CSV table of C-alpha atoms and ligand atoms in Angstrom, one decimal:
chain,number,residue,atom,x,y,z
A,1,MET,CA,0.0,0.0,0.0
A,2,ASN,CA,1.3,3.5,-0.8
A,3,LYS,CA,2.3,5.6,2.2
A,4,PRO,CA,0.1,8.6,3.0
A,5,LYS,CA,1.6,11.8,1.5
A,6,VAL,CA,2.5,14.4,4.1
A,7,PHE,CA,3.6,18.0,3.5
A,8,LEU,CA,5.6,20.0,6.1
A,9,THR,CA,5.6,23.8,5.5
A,10,ARG,CA,8.8,24.4,7.6
A,11,LYS,CA,11.9,22.6,8.9
A,12,TRP,CA,11.2,20.6,12.0
A,13,PRO,CA,13.7,19.0,14.5
A,14,ASP,CA,15.8,16.3,12.7
A,15,SER,CA,14.6,13.5,15.0
A,16,VAL,CA,11.0,14.2,14.3
A,17,GLU,CA,11.6,14.5,10.5
A,18,SER,CA,13.3,11.1,10.5
A,19,LYS,CA,10.4,9.5,12.2
A,20,LEU,CA,8.0,11.1,9.8
A,21,THR,CA,10.0,10.0,6.7
A,22,SER,CA,10.0,6.4,8.0
A,23,ARG,CA,6.2,6.3,8.2
A,24,TYR,CA,5.0,8.6,5.4
A,25,ASP,CA,5.9,9.9,2.0
A,26,VAL,CA,7.0,13.3,3.2
A,27,THR,CA,7.7,16.5,1.2
A,28,PHE,CA,9.6,19.3,2.9
A,29,ASN,CA,9.8,23.0,2.1
A,30,PRO,CA,13.5,23.3,1.3
A,31,LEU,CA,13.5,27.1,1.6
A,32,ASP,CA,12.1,26.9,5.2
A,33,LYS,CA,10.3,30.2,4.6
A,34,PRO,CA,6.5,30.9,4.9
A,35,LEU,CA,4.6,29.7,1.9
A,36,SER,CA,2.3,31.8,-0.3
A,37,ALA,CA,-1.4,31.2,-0.5
A,38,LYS,CA,-0.9,29.6,-3.9
A,39,ASP,CA,1.7,27.1,-2.5
A,40,LEU,CA,-0.6,26.3,0.5
A,41,LYS,CA,-3.5,25.7,-1.9
A,42,SER,CA,-1.4,23.4,-4.0
A,43,ALA,CA,-0.3,21.5,-0.8
A,44,LEU,CA,-3.9,21.0,0.1
A,45,GLN,CA,-4.6,19.6,-3.4
A,46,ASN,CA,-1.7,17.2,-3.4
A,47,TYR,CA,-1.1,15.8,0.1
A,48,ASP,CA,-3.2,13.7,2.5
A,49,ALA,CA,-1.9,15.7,5.5
A,50,VAL,CA,-0.6,19.3,5.5
A,51,CYS,CA,1.4,20.3,8.6
A,52,PRO,CA,1.6,24.1,8.9
A,53,SER,CA,3.1,26.3,11.6
A,54,VAL,CA,1.9,29.5,13.2
A,55,CYS,CA,3.3,31.6,10.4
A,56,ASP,CA,1.3,30.0,7.7
A,57,SER,CA,-1.9,31.8,7.1
A,58,LEU,CA,-4.8,29.5,6.2
A,59,PRO,CA,-7.9,31.7,5.7
A,60,ALA,CA,-11.1,30.5,4.1
A,61,ASP,CA,-9.9,31.5,0.6
A,62,VAL,CA,-7.0,29.0,0.9
A,63,LEU,CA,-9.0,26.2,2.7
A,64,ASN,CA,-11.9,26.5,0.1
A,65,VAL,CA,-9.6,25.5,-2.8
A,66,GLU,CA,-11.2,23.0,-5.1
A,67,ASN,CA,-10.1,19.4,-5.5
A,68,LYS,CA,-8.5,18.9,-2.2
A,69,ARG,CA,-6.7,15.7,-1.4
A,70,CYS,CA,-5.9,16.9,2.2
A,71,LYS,CA,-8.0,15.5,5.0
A,72,ILE,CA,-6.0,16.6,8.1
A,73,ILE,CA,-4.1,19.7,9.0
A,74,GLY,CA,-1.6,18.8,11.7
A,75,ASN,CA,-0.6,22.2,13.1
A,76,PHE,CA,2.9,22.5,14.6
A,77,GLY,CA,1.8,24.8,17.4
A,78,VAL,CA,-0.8,25.2,20.1
A,79,GLY,CA,-2.3,28.5,18.8
A,80,TYR,CA,-4.5,28.1,15.7
A,81,ASN,CA,-5.7,31.6,15.1
A,82,HIS,CA,-3.9,31.5,11.7
A,83,ILE,CA,-6.4,28.8,10.6
A,84,ASP,CA,-10.0,29.7,9.8
A,85,ILE,CA,-11.5,26.9,11.9
A,86,GLN,CA,-15.1,27.4,10.6
A,87,ALA,CA,-13.8,27.2,7.0
A,88,ALA,CA,-11.9,24.0,7.9
A,89,LYS,CA,-15.1,22.5,9.3
A,90,ASN,CA,-17.1,23.5,6.3
A,91,ASN,CA,-14.5,21.8,4.1
A,92,HIS,CA,-14.5,18.6,6.3
A,93,LEU,CA,-10.9,19.2,7.2
A,94,ILE,CA,-9.7,17.9,10.6
A,95,VAL,CA,-7.4,20.2,12.5
A,96,THR,CA,-5.1,19.2,15.4
A,97,ASN,CA,-2.7,21.3,17.5
A,98,THR,CA,0.0,20.6,20.1
A,99,PRO,CA,-1.2,21.6,23.6
A,100,GLY,CA,0.5,20.8,26.9
A,101,VAL,CA,4.1,20.3,25.7
A,102,LEU,CA,5.1,24.0,25.3
A,103,THR,CA,3.5,25.2,28.6
A,104,GLU,CA,6.7,25.5,30.7
A,105,SER,CA,9.0,26.9,28.0
A,106,THR,CA,6.5,29.6,27.0
A,107,ALA,CA,6.0,30.5,30.7
A,108,ASP,CA,9.8,30.6,31.1
A,109,ILE,CA,9.9,33.2,28.2
A,110,ALA,CA,7.1,35.2,29.8
A,111,MET,CA,9.2,35.2,33.1
A,112,THR,CA,12.3,36.1,31.1
A,113,LEU,CA,10.6,39.1,29.5
A,114,LEU,CA,9.2,40.2,32.9
A,115,LEU,CA,12.7,40.1,34.4
A,116,MET,CA,14.3,41.8,31.4
A,117,SER,CA,11.7,44.6,31.4
A,118,ALA,CA,11.8,45.0,35.2
A,119,ARG,CA,15.6,45.1,35.4
A,120,ARG,CA,16.3,46.7,32.1
A,121,GLY,CA,18.3,43.7,30.9
A,122,ALA,CA,18.2,44.4,27.2
A,123,GLU,CA,19.1,48.1,27.7
A,124,GLY,CA,22.0,47.1,29.9
A,125,ASP,CA,23.3,44.6,27.4
A,126,ARG,CA,23.2,47.4,24.7
A,127,LEU,CA,25.1,49.7,27.0
A,128,VAL,CA,27.9,47.3,27.6
A,129,ARG,CA,28.2,46.3,23.9
A,130,SER,CA,28.2,50.0,22.8
A,131,GLY,CA,31.3,50.7,24.8
A,132,GLN,CA,29.5,53.6,26.5
A,133,TRP,CA,29.5,52.0,30.0
A,134,THR,CA,31.7,54.1,32.3
A,135,GLY,CA,31.5,51.8,35.3
A,136,TRP,CA,29.3,51.2,38.4
A,137,CYS,CA,27.4,54.2,39.6
A,138,PRO,CA,24.9,54.4,42.5
A,139,THR,CA,22.2,55.9,40.3
A,140,GLN,CA,22.8,54.1,37.0
A,141,MET,CA,20.0,52.2,35.4
A,142,MET,CA,17.9,51.9,38.5
A,143,SER,CA,14.9,49.6,37.8
A,144,SER,CA,11.8,47.9,39.3
A,145,ASP,CA,11.7,45.1,41.9
A,146,VAL,CA,10.1,41.8,41.0
A,147,THR,CA,10.1,39.8,44.3
A,148,GLY,CA,7.0,40.3,46.3
A,149,ARG,CA,5.3,42.5,43.6
A,150,THR,CA,1.9,41.7,42.0
A,151,LEU,CA,1.5,39.8,38.8
A,152,GLY,CA,-1.8,40.1,36.9
A,153,LEU,CA,-2.6,37.5,34.3
A,154,ILE,CA,-5.2,38.1,31.6
A,155,GLY,CA,-6.3,34.6,30.6
A,156,PHE,CA,-5.6,31.8,33.0
A,157,GLY,CA,-5.0,28.7,31.0
A,158,ARG,CA,-2.0,26.3,31.2
A,159,ILE,CA,0.7,28.8,30.3
A,160,ALA,CA,-0.6,31.5,32.6
A,161,GLN,CA,-0.8,29.1,35.5
A,162,ALA,CA,2.7,27.9,34.9
A,163,MET,CA,3.9,31.5,34.9
A,164,ALA,CA,2.0,32.1,38.1
A,165,ARG,CA,3.7,29.1,39.7
A,166,LYS,CA,7.1,30.4,38.8
A,167,ALA,CA,6.3,33.9,39.9
A,168,HIS,CA,4.6,33.0,43.1
A,169,HIS,CA,6.8,30.1,44.4
A,170,GLY,CA,10.0,31.5,42.9
A,171,PHE,CA,9.6,35.2,43.4
A,172,GLY,CA,7.0,35.5,46.1
A,173,MET,CA,4.7,37.4,43.7
A,174,LYS,CA,1.1,37.9,44.5
A,175,ILE,CA,-1.1,36.6,41.7
A,176,LEU,CA,-4.3,38.2,40.3
A,177,TYR,CA,-6.0,36.9,37.3
A,178,PHE,CA,-9.0,37.5,35.0
A,179,LYS,CA,-10.7,34.6,33.2
A,180,PRO,CA,-14.5,34.6,32.5
A,181,SER,CA,-15.1,31.5,34.6
A,182,PRO,CA,-13.4,30.8,38.0
A,183,ALA,CA,-10.3,28.5,37.8
A,184,ASP,CA,-9.8,25.2,39.5
A,185,PRO,CA,-9.9,25.6,43.4
A,186,GLY,CA,-6.8,23.5,43.8
A,187,VAL,CA,-4.8,25.7,41.5
A,188,ILE,CA,-6.1,28.9,43.2
A,189,ASN,CA,-5.2,27.6,46.7
A,190,ASN,CA,-1.8,26.6,45.7
A,191,LEU,CA,-1.0,30.0,44.2
A,192,HIS,CA,-3.1,32.1,46.6
A,193,ALA,CA,-4.4,33.6,43.4
A,194,VAL,CA,-7.2,36.2,43.5
A,195,ARG,CA,-9.7,36.4,40.7
A,196,CYS,CA,-10.6,39.9,39.5
A,197,ASP,CA,-14.0,40.6,38.1
A,198,SER,CA,-12.7,42.4,35.0
A,199,ILE,CA,-9.6,43.0,32.9
A,200,GLU,CA,-9.7,46.6,34.1
A,201,GLN,CA,-9.3,45.5,37.7
A,202,VAL,CA,-6.2,43.4,36.8
A,203,LEU,CA,-4.7,46.4,34.9
A,204,GLN,CA,-5.3,48.8,37.8
A,205,GLN,CA,-3.9,46.6,40.5
A,206,SER,CA,-0.9,44.9,39.0
A,207,ASP,CA,2.8,45.8,38.9
A,208,TYR,CA,3.3,43.4,36.0
A,209,VAL,CA,0.5,42.3,33.5
A,210,SER,CA,1.1,39.2,31.4
A,211,LEU,CA,-1.2,38.3,28.5
A,212,HIS,CA,-2.3,34.7,28.0
A,213,CYS,CA,-5.4,34.8,25.9
A,214,PRO,CA,-5.8,33.2,22.5
A,215,GLY,CA,-5.5,35.3,19.4
A,216,GLY,CA,-8.4,35.9,17.0
A,217,GLU,CA,-11.2,38.3,16.5
A,218,SER,CA,-12.5,38.2,20.0
A,219,THR,CA,-9.2,39.4,21.5
A,220,HIS,CA,-8.1,41.7,18.7
A,221,HIS,CA,-6.7,44.9,20.4
A,222,LEU,CA,-8.0,43.7,23.8
A,223,ILE,CA,-5.3,45.9,25.2
A,224,ASN,CA,-6.0,49.3,23.7
A,225,GLU,CA,-5.2,52.9,24.6
A,226,GLN,CA,-8.1,53.2,27.0
A,227,ARG,CA,-7.0,50.1,28.9
A,228,LEU,CA,-3.3,50.9,28.9
A,229,LYS,CA,-4.2,54.2,30.6
A,230,LEU,CA,-5.6,52.2,33.5
A,231,MET,CA,-2.2,50.6,34.3
A,232,LYS,CA,0.0,52.0,37.0
A,233,SER,CA,2.7,54.3,35.7
A,234,THR,CA,5.3,51.9,37.3
A,235,ALA,CA,3.8,48.8,35.6
A,236,HIS,CA,5.1,46.6,32.8
A,237,LEU,CA,3.2,44.7,30.1
A,238,ILE,CA,4.3,41.3,28.9
A,239,ASN,CA,3.0,39.7,25.8
A,240,THR,CA,3.8,36.1,24.8
A,241,ALA,CA,0.2,35.3,23.6
A,242,ARG,CA,-0.5,36.8,20.1
A,243,GLY,CA,0.7,40.2,18.7
A,244,ASP,CA,-2.7,41.5,17.8
A,245,VAL,CA,-4.1,41.2,21.3
A,246,VAL,CA,-2.3,44.5,21.8
A,247,ASP,CA,-2.8,47.7,19.8
A,248,SER,CA,0.8,48.3,18.8
A,249,LYS,CA,0.4,52.0,18.1
A,250,ALA,CA,-1.3,52.5,21.5
A,251,LEU,CA,1.5,50.6,23.3
A,252,ILE,CA,4.2,52.6,21.5
A,253,LYS,CA,2.4,55.8,22.7
A,254,ALA,CA,2.1,54.4,26.3
A,255,LEU,CA,5.8,53.6,26.4
A,256,SER,CA,7.0,56.8,24.8
A,257,GLU,CA,4.8,59.0,27.0
A,258,LYS,CA,5.6,56.9,30.1
A,259,TRP,CA,2.0,55.9,30.9
A,260,ILE,CA,3.7,52.6,31.8
A,261,THR,CA,7.3,51.9,32.7
A,262,GLY,CA,8.1,49.1,30.3
A,263,ALA,CA,7.0,46.2,28.2
A,264,GLY,CA,8.4,42.8,27.1
A,265,LEU,CA,7.2,41.4,23.8
A,266,ASP,CA,7.7,38.0,22.2
A,267,VAL,CA,4.9,38.4,19.6
A,268,TYR,CA,3.8,41.2,17.3
A,269,GLU,CA,1.0,42.4,15.1
A,270,GLY,CA,1.9,41.4,11.6
A,271,GLU,CA,5.1,39.7,12.7
A,272,PRO,CA,7.8,39.4,11.5
A,273,ASN,CA,7.3,42.9,10.4
A,274,ILE,CA,7.6,44.9,13.6
A,275,ASP,CA,6.2,48.4,14.0
A,276,LYS,CA,9.4,50.5,13.8
A,277,GLY,CA,8.1,52.6,16.7
A,278,PHE,CA,9.2,49.8,19.1
A,279,VAL,CA,12.7,49.6,17.8
A,280,ASN,CA,13.8,53.0,19.0
A,281,LEU,CA,12.3,52.7,22.4
A,282,ASP,CA,14.7,51.7,25.3
A,283,ASN,CA,11.8,50.6,27.6
A,284,VAL,CA,10.6,47.7,25.6
A,285,SER,CA,12.4,44.3,25.5
A,286,LEU,CA,11.9,42.5,22.2
A,287,LEU,CA,12.3,38.8,21.5
A,288,PRO,CA,11.6,37.0,18.2
A,289,HIS,CA,8.7,34.7,19.1
A,290,LEU,CA,10.8,32.4,21.2
A,291,GLY,CA,8.1,31.0,23.5
A,292,SER,CA,8.4,27.4,22.6
A,293,ALA,CA,11.9,27.5,21.1
A,294,THR,CA,13.8,24.9,23.2
A,295,ILE,CA,15.1,21.7,21.6
A,296,ALA,CA,13.0,19.6,23.9
A,297,THR,CA,9.8,21.5,23.4
A,298,ARG,CA,10.0,21.8,19.6
A,299,THR,CA,10.8,18.1,19.5
A,300,ALA,CA,7.8,17.4,21.7
A,301,MET,CA,5.6,19.5,19.5
A,302,GLY,CA,6.6,17.5,16.4
A,303,GLU,CA,6.0,14.3,18.3
A,304,LYS,CA,2.5,15.5,19.1
A,305,VAL,CA,1.8,16.1,15.4
A,306,LEU,CA,3.1,12.6,14.8
A,307,THR,CA,0.8,11.1,17.4
A,308,ASN,CA,-2.2,12.9,15.8
A,309,LEU,CA,-1.3,11.8,12.3
A,310,ALA,CA,-0.8,8.2,13.5
A,311,ALA,CA,-4.2,8.2,15.1
A,312,PHE,CA,-5.8,9.7,12.0
A,313,PHE,CA,-4.3,7.2,9.6
A,314,ALA,CA,-5.3,4.4,11.9
A,315,ASP,CA,-8.9,5.6,12.2
A,316,GLN,CA,-8.4,6.2,15.9
A,317,PRO,CA,-9.7,9.1,18.0
A,318,LEU,CA,-7.5,12.2,17.7
A,319,PRO,CA,-5.9,13.3,21.0
A,320,ASP,CA,-5.7,17.0,20.0
A,321,ARG,CA,-8.5,17.7,17.6
A,322,VAL,CA,-9.7,21.3,17.4
A,323,ALA,CA,-11.8,20.9,14.3
B,1,DGY,C1,2.2,28.3,19.4
B,1,DGY,O1,2.5,27.1,19.5
B,1,DGY,O2,1.1,28.7,19.2
B,1,DGY,C2,3.4,29.3,19.6
B,1,DGY,O3,3.0,30.6,19.4
B,1,DGY,C3,4.5,28.9,18.7
B,1,DGY,O4,5.3,28.2,19.6
């Protein structure tokens, strides 16, 4: 019997690619660059499984392409706001994602950004590299304390809870969160976390605000000018969720005009094209979407896709089906 045909839109860790090629007839994208809509349509027409990543846009126009061979989209990533899920359902396309395995590494990056922003890490690095550092000085680059301060989480899923654990048990931070429905009492007790009634309350009461909601229409520009104005002038905003959860122009204004003290960003509206306004600001720490970028995590993400494909081709229930 012919092996199912699988298409990978980007380079994956070698060990996972080897396993894939031993099981399927796999085609790789040798350029390892995001594909055009035309290429993605052609992949849907020519392969049984297409495995995109978060930087491949799969809107209705692409998913509606005629004469599809594809039956399953095995997304390499937990977020799937780049895939029009309703259009996938309308086209009888199964979609799976990779939850669970990137929780800790993404929470680590959120904590990294919190610390970088609080302690002006990126700015200090730039100072040393520039040769402008003249030596220790009692008032140089004074920054914000982290230990014992208040962390407010908007969204309280796996990654937010992992960050809360690190912040509370590692740095003695007080935890506030907003999520429409109350979280598991065991989790709350362990973190002594307090649920706020609204996003506004989190913004008003926190020294650090970290965003952990999914991307998509319902959270587009959730953090806008009006909400940024509610934050303490000493506060920092951390975003490892999705870029368009924050109105970039409003954040640039807030940072330039010092409505807030700093921000740490791993994700951007329209990434990888970053609003130039961020680049010239010293009080924003910028990372290139590194949340899940550890060898172990990226390998585990690939393994998750493998497990879902194996289940699909064996007619078994899919562990991580989102459509
Ligand atoms: C995801 O999986 O959604 C991340 O943003 C990429 O690691």
